[in-house]
Amino acid sequence: MHYANSYLEKPVVGDPNVAPRAETIKVLKCMLNTGSDIYQGACKKRGSTLKEEYKNASGTAYMDPRDMAKLGVENWDHVLVKTDYGEVVVNAARSRDAPHEGTIFICKGPWANTVVSHETYCCSDPTYKGIHATVEKTDREVLLMADLMRWVYKKYVDEEDDDVVESMESFGERPFYNGRKWEELEDHDI
Amino acid sequence: MTYEPPVTDYDYIVENCTCAFCGCNCDDLDFLVKNGHVVAVRHACRLGASKVMEDLDQRIMVPMVRNEEGVLTEVSWDEALDTAAKYIAESIRPVFYGWSETSTECMKEGLELGEYIGAVLDNQATICHGPSLQAMQNAGYPIQTLGEVKNRADVIVYSGSNAMNSHPRHLARWAAFPRGYFRQRGRFDRTVITMDPKFSDTAKCSDMWVGFEQNGDYGFYNAIRAVIKGKKLQSESVSGIPAEDIYEIVETMKNAEFGTLFFGLGLTHTLGKQRNIDIAIKMIQDLNAMSKWGLTPMRGHFNVNGFNIFMAFETGWAFGVDFCRGYGRYMLGETNTIDLLVREEPDCFLVIAADPGAHFPNGANQHLANIPVIQIDIHWGPSTELADVVLPGSFISVECGGTSYRMDGVPIWMKKAIDKPETCRDDEWIVREIKERVFKLREEPNVAPKYVPNPGLGLLEKGD
């Protein structure tokens, strides 16, 4: 049966189109902004948060192509973003809103949360935008949502070591629980 | 994007449904239903359509409680509700957070429970438009409805808001493109200005883009106010915007027949916070001396405004209302969810129709790992990974009716289109059940001790 959908494995991004440099820098200092975009919104609101799609829509740092050339990263390479509040591995991709040299944009979601500021300055609202960050190229993998939540909050694991938790068996892209799944509850033929 | 043929394989159409995504609450949607599921949505934007045609893989279908190994396990409704009620009844500083994606009818039950138990009730405004609500208390609220914008507005300003990405039909249905009574040529009769450090998708389809620098909002609006009042700018540029551009923007704004400012989280999340909105509201007040201007915050969830209106009506405060002393209290930076979590105060967290796992900063969420979390939601999300009790709710406006408030404060009845899965329950029913179970577990409501006047005052009156 045909099912109209808006699934998209990866957001559409342009080609960086900047000649690679002979010399690249290791660490890029920049300003981090977070917020929503239409890919992240569509994926989150559909409820597909465990999927690879959400990882790519939300766990991606959109960068200026010149910044990407400085670091020597291509679209969908992995980068480590560090701030005073934490660190997280995300994808790098060319921003649709470039040029904005010196600024990166990560859509809101568990990945961005790991590095944004919780300071409200007594105004109820955390500072989600305008945070100083550093970006560097990395070989580490971008974690799926469930694995990231386990790695960051460790609510139901005894292990405290980040590296051990990161290399634990993945929860995968389907809900992990004991009980009936939706297919078992009714006669679903779609 | 690949081409997708139109959906022709459906049983029937439900017309004039309301979208349960953003604060635009589009009420002209048609759902195409097959075998009890919505298979296609007409007229909705990408976001609305994707929300209505949900991902059933991740639909929470059965009530669940964590077992000893920390794995969610299916239990009966009775057991799940009892566990949730026990956590709430035994807590001394519970926080009920969420409410923005459920009906106003459900909030009523939640408020009764919150008042009885002495909880903090807060909604998503605390992490998005909270500063806007504070600024309204500081400076006023010169609002107009979206219908007025459609029929009258000739200058539209988006500030710190990327409507094309977060409210995709806002430009099409209300602000920029529609033909209105006094704006017969639609887009050609309107000037759209976008103020955003980012060259966003909204900026790309605007007539003017003002890319002021990061955290430069406050200075920029002050410069605009100065020019509106006839002052001359002393420096060549303010917040990265050349002075002559500011003069030009002010000229456009002053000459508007009817102007509207839509502002988003770009203003509330940067360092100025509510002061950015203060100054934006005052700018609108200044403009009203020579033209007609109004503003509307771009509210994110379909009923986030509903909770603020409901709470302001019932308790006097719009969000972050704390009942722990037996009477309502509201103190910014003290009774708001993020501040409470960062201070590690709550000992029980009820999250209904919200996703703190996805949207709270790490520093606040860390405390959710220490305390019991009860989740009422329709989809398995980041918060489910932190939840100890999971209760499957139903989808307002698709599987369940309810009232919601649009971003401009217009209440809209969202009708039911299809039946909910048999194992799920309405949010209103779930909260009422929890409430009644908590009333049985904790017999005395949380009320302040009787007020005893200072005995010394009595002595003074007697003249002793």
PDB file of C-alpha atoms in Angstrom, chain B residues 116-221:
ATOM      1  CA  TYR B 116      -3.659  19.433  45.837  1.00  0.00           C
ATOM      2  CA  ILE B 117      -0.190  17.941  45.952  1.00  0.00           C
ATOM      3  CA  GLY B 118       1.793  21.193  45.976  1.00  0.00           C
ATOM      4  CA  ALA B 119       3.536  20.803  42.638  1.00  0.00           C
ATOM      5  CA  VAL B 120       5.205  23.181  40.218  1.00  0.00           C
ATOM      6  CA  LEU B 121       3.277  23.470  36.932  1.00  0.00           C
ATOM      7  CA  ASP B 122       5.306  24.643  33.999  1.00  0.00           C
ATOM      8  CA  ASN B 123       5.198  24.357  30.245  1.00  0.00           C
ATOM      9  CA  GLN B 124       7.460  24.689  27.240  1.00  0.00           C
ATOM     10  CA  ALA B 125       7.260  28.491  27.449  1.00  0.00           C
ATOM     11  CA  THR B 126       9.918  28.149  30.121  1.00  0.00           C
ATOM     12  CA  ILE B 127      12.460  27.168  27.444  1.00  0.00           C
ATOM     13  CA  CYS B 128      11.081  29.146  24.508  1.00  0.00           C
ATOM     14  CA  HIS B 129       8.870  32.212  24.926  1.00  0.00           C
ATOM     15  CA  GLY B 130       9.202  32.620  28.718  1.00  0.00           C
ATOM     16  CA  PRO B 131      11.203  35.836  28.250  1.00  0.00           C
ATOM     17  CA  SER B 132       8.452  37.099  25.914  1.00  0.00           C
ATOM     18  CA  LEU B 133       5.864  36.583  28.640  1.00  0.00           C
ATOM     19  CA  GLN B 134       8.081  38.444  31.122  1.00  0.00           C
ATOM     20  CA  ALA B 135       8.524  41.245  28.630  1.00  0.00           C
ATOM     21  CA  MET B 136       4.752  41.482  28.216  1.00  0.00           C
ATOM     22  CA  GLN B 137       4.536  41.983  31.974  1.00  0.00           C
ATOM     23  CA  ASN B 138       7.259  44.634  31.716  1.00  0.00           C
ATOM     24  CA  ALA B 139       6.201  46.511  28.622  1.00  0.00           C
ATOM     25  CA  GLY B 140       2.741  45.481  27.400  1.00  0.00           C
ATOM     26  CA  TYR B 141       1.251  43.312  24.702  1.00  0.00           C
ATOM     27  CA  PRO B 142       0.159  45.207  21.584  1.00  0.00           C
ATOM     28  CA  ILE B 143      -1.243  42.193  19.764  1.00  0.00           C
ATOM     29  CA  GLN B 144      -3.503  41.693  16.762  1.00  0.00           C
ATOM     30  CA  THR B 145      -5.054  38.541  15.341  1.00  0.00           C
ATOM     31  CA  LEU B 146      -3.672  36.730  12.324  1.00  0.00           C
ATOM     32  CA  GLY B 147      -6.835  37.580  10.401  1.00  0.00           C
ATOM     33  CA  GLU B 148      -6.032  41.281  10.746  1.00  0.00           C
ATOM     34  CA  VAL B 149      -2.548  40.618   9.412  1.00  0.00           C
ATOM     35  CA  LYS B 150      -3.951  38.786   6.413  1.00  0.00           C
ATOM     36  CA  ASN B 151      -6.453  41.516   5.547  1.00  0.00           C
ATOM     37  CA  ARG B 152      -4.535  44.646   6.478  1.00  0.00           C
ATOM     38  CA  ALA B 153      -0.786  44.300   6.969  1.00  0.00           C
ATOM     39  CA  ASP B 154       1.498  45.828   4.345  1.00  0.00           C
ATOM     40  CA  VAL B 155       4.783  45.569   6.276  1.00  0.00           C
ATOM     41  CA  ILE B 156       5.712  42.258   7.910  1.00  0.00           C
ATOM     42  CA  VAL B 157       8.819  41.936  10.073  1.00  0.00           C
ATOM     43  CA  TYR B 158      10.177  38.569  11.166  1.00  0.00           C
ATOM     44  CA  SER B 159      12.745  38.946  13.887  1.00  0.00           C
ATOM     45  CA  GLY B 160      14.793  36.025  15.175  1.00  0.00           C
ATOM     46  CA  SER B 161      12.288  33.673  13.603  1.00  0.00           C
ATOM     47  CA  ASN B 162      12.709  31.321  10.692  1.00  0.00           C
ATOM     48  CA  ALA B 163       9.056  30.880   9.791  1.00  0.00           C
ATOM     49  CA  MET B 164       9.757  28.975   6.594  1.00  0.00           C
ATOM     50  CA  ASN B 165      11.308  26.200   8.687  1.00  0.00           C
ATOM     51  CA  SER B 166       9.320  26.231  11.897  1.00  0.00           C
ATOM     52  CA  HIS B 167       5.906  27.633  10.862  1.00  0.00           C
ATOM     53  CA  PRO B 168       5.955  26.812   7.125  1.00  0.00           C
ATOM     54  CA  ARG B 169       2.391  27.940   6.335  1.00  0.00           C
ATOM     55  CA  HIS B 170       2.652  31.186   8.291  1.00  0.00           C
ATOM     56  CA  LEU B 171       3.814  33.221   5.308  1.00  0.00           C
ATOM     57  CA  ALA B 172       1.466  31.439   2.944  1.00  0.00           C
ATOM     58  CA  ARG B 173      -1.683  31.494   5.017  1.00  0.00           C
ATOM     59  CA  TRP B 174      -1.441  34.653   7.110  1.00  0.00           C
ATOM     60  CA  ALA B 175       1.456  36.994   6.612  1.00  0.00           C
ATOM     61  CA  ALA B 176       3.133  37.425   3.241  1.00  0.00           C
ATOM     62  CA  PHE B 177       1.322  35.724   0.383  1.00  0.00           C
ATOM     63  CA  PRO B 178      -2.452  35.650   0.975  1.00  0.00           C
ATOM     64  CA  ARG B 179      -4.734  38.145  -0.673  1.00  0.00           C
ATOM     65  CA  GLY B 180      -6.636  40.060   1.982  1.00  0.00           C
ATOM     66  CA  TYR B 181      -9.504  42.547   1.975  1.00  0.00           C
ATOM     67  CA  PHE B 182      -7.203  45.580   1.847  1.00  0.00           C
ATOM     68  CA  ARG B 183      -4.308  43.717   0.234  1.00  0.00           C
ATOM     69  CA  GLN B 184      -5.875  42.471  -2.952  1.00  0.00           C
ATOM     70  CA  ARG B 185      -2.579  41.723  -4.700  1.00  0.00           C
ATOM     71  CA  GLY B 186      -1.233  39.550  -1.890  1.00  0.00           C
ATOM     72  CA  ARG B 187       2.548  39.364  -1.807  1.00  0.00           C
ATOM     73  CA  PHE B 188       2.932  42.376  -4.141  1.00  0.00           C
ATOM     74  CA  ASP B 189       1.134  44.616  -1.647  1.00  0.00           C
ATOM     75  CA  ARG B 190       3.392  43.650   1.227  1.00  0.00           C
ATOM     76  CA  THR B 191       6.980  44.327   2.259  1.00  0.00           C
ATOM     77  CA  VAL B 192       8.625  41.498   4.196  1.00  0.00           C
ATOM     78  CA  ILE B 193      11.688  42.285   6.325  1.00  0.00           C
ATOM     79  CA  THR B 194      13.621  39.544   8.108  1.00  0.00           C
ATOM     80  CA  MET B 195      15.969  40.416  10.952  1.00  0.00           C
ATOM     81  CA  ASP B 196      18.190  37.476  11.757  1.00  0.00           C
ATOM     82  CA  PRO B 197      21.955  36.940  12.024  1.00  0.00           C
ATOM     83  CA  LYS B 198      21.398  33.875   9.821  1.00  0.00           C
ATOM     84  CA  PHE B 199      20.520  34.180   6.133  1.00  0.00           C
ATOM     85  CA  SER B 200      17.603  31.858   6.826  1.00  0.00           C
ATOM     86  CA  ASP B 201      15.053  30.446   4.404  1.00  0.00           C
ATOM     87  CA  THR B 202      12.658  33.175   5.530  1.00  0.00           C
ATOM     88  CA  ALA B 203      15.298  35.798   4.755  1.00  0.00           C
ATOM     89  CA  LYS B 204      15.718  34.295   1.302  1.00  0.00           C
ATOM     90  CA  CYS B 205      12.089  35.016   0.397  1.00  0.00           C
ATOM     91  CA  SER B 206      11.972  38.458   2.042  1.00  0.00           C
ATOM     92  CA  ASP B 207      12.362  41.869   0.439  1.00  0.00           C
ATOM     93  CA  MET B 208      14.955  42.931   2.972  1.00  0.00           C
ATOM     94  CA  TRP B 209      17.333  40.960   5.176  1.00  0.00           C
ATOM     95  CA  VAL B 210      18.896  42.637   8.194  1.00  0.00           C
ATOM     96  CA  GLY B 211      21.711  40.385   9.358  1.00  0.00           C
ATOM     97  CA  PHE B 212      22.706  42.011  12.625  1.00  0.00           C
ATOM     98  CA  GLU B 213      25.508  40.367  14.536  1.00  0.00           C
ATOM     99  CA  GLN B 214      25.065  37.627  17.132  1.00  0.00           C
ATOM    100  CA  ASN B 215      23.721  38.995  20.449  1.00  0.00           C
ATOM    101  CA  GLY B 216      23.329  42.375  18.704  1.00  0.00           C
ATOM    102  CA  ASP B 217      19.515  42.442  18.958  1.00  0.00           C
ATOM    103  CA  TYR B 218      19.335  44.853  21.879  1.00  0.00           C
ATOM    104  CA  GLY B 219      21.650  47.443  20.420  1.00  0.00           C
ATOM    105  CA  PHE B 220      19.986  47.232  17.037  1.00  0.00           C
ATOM    106  CA  TYR B 221      16.466  47.814  18.363  1.00  0.00           C
TER     107      TYR B 221
END
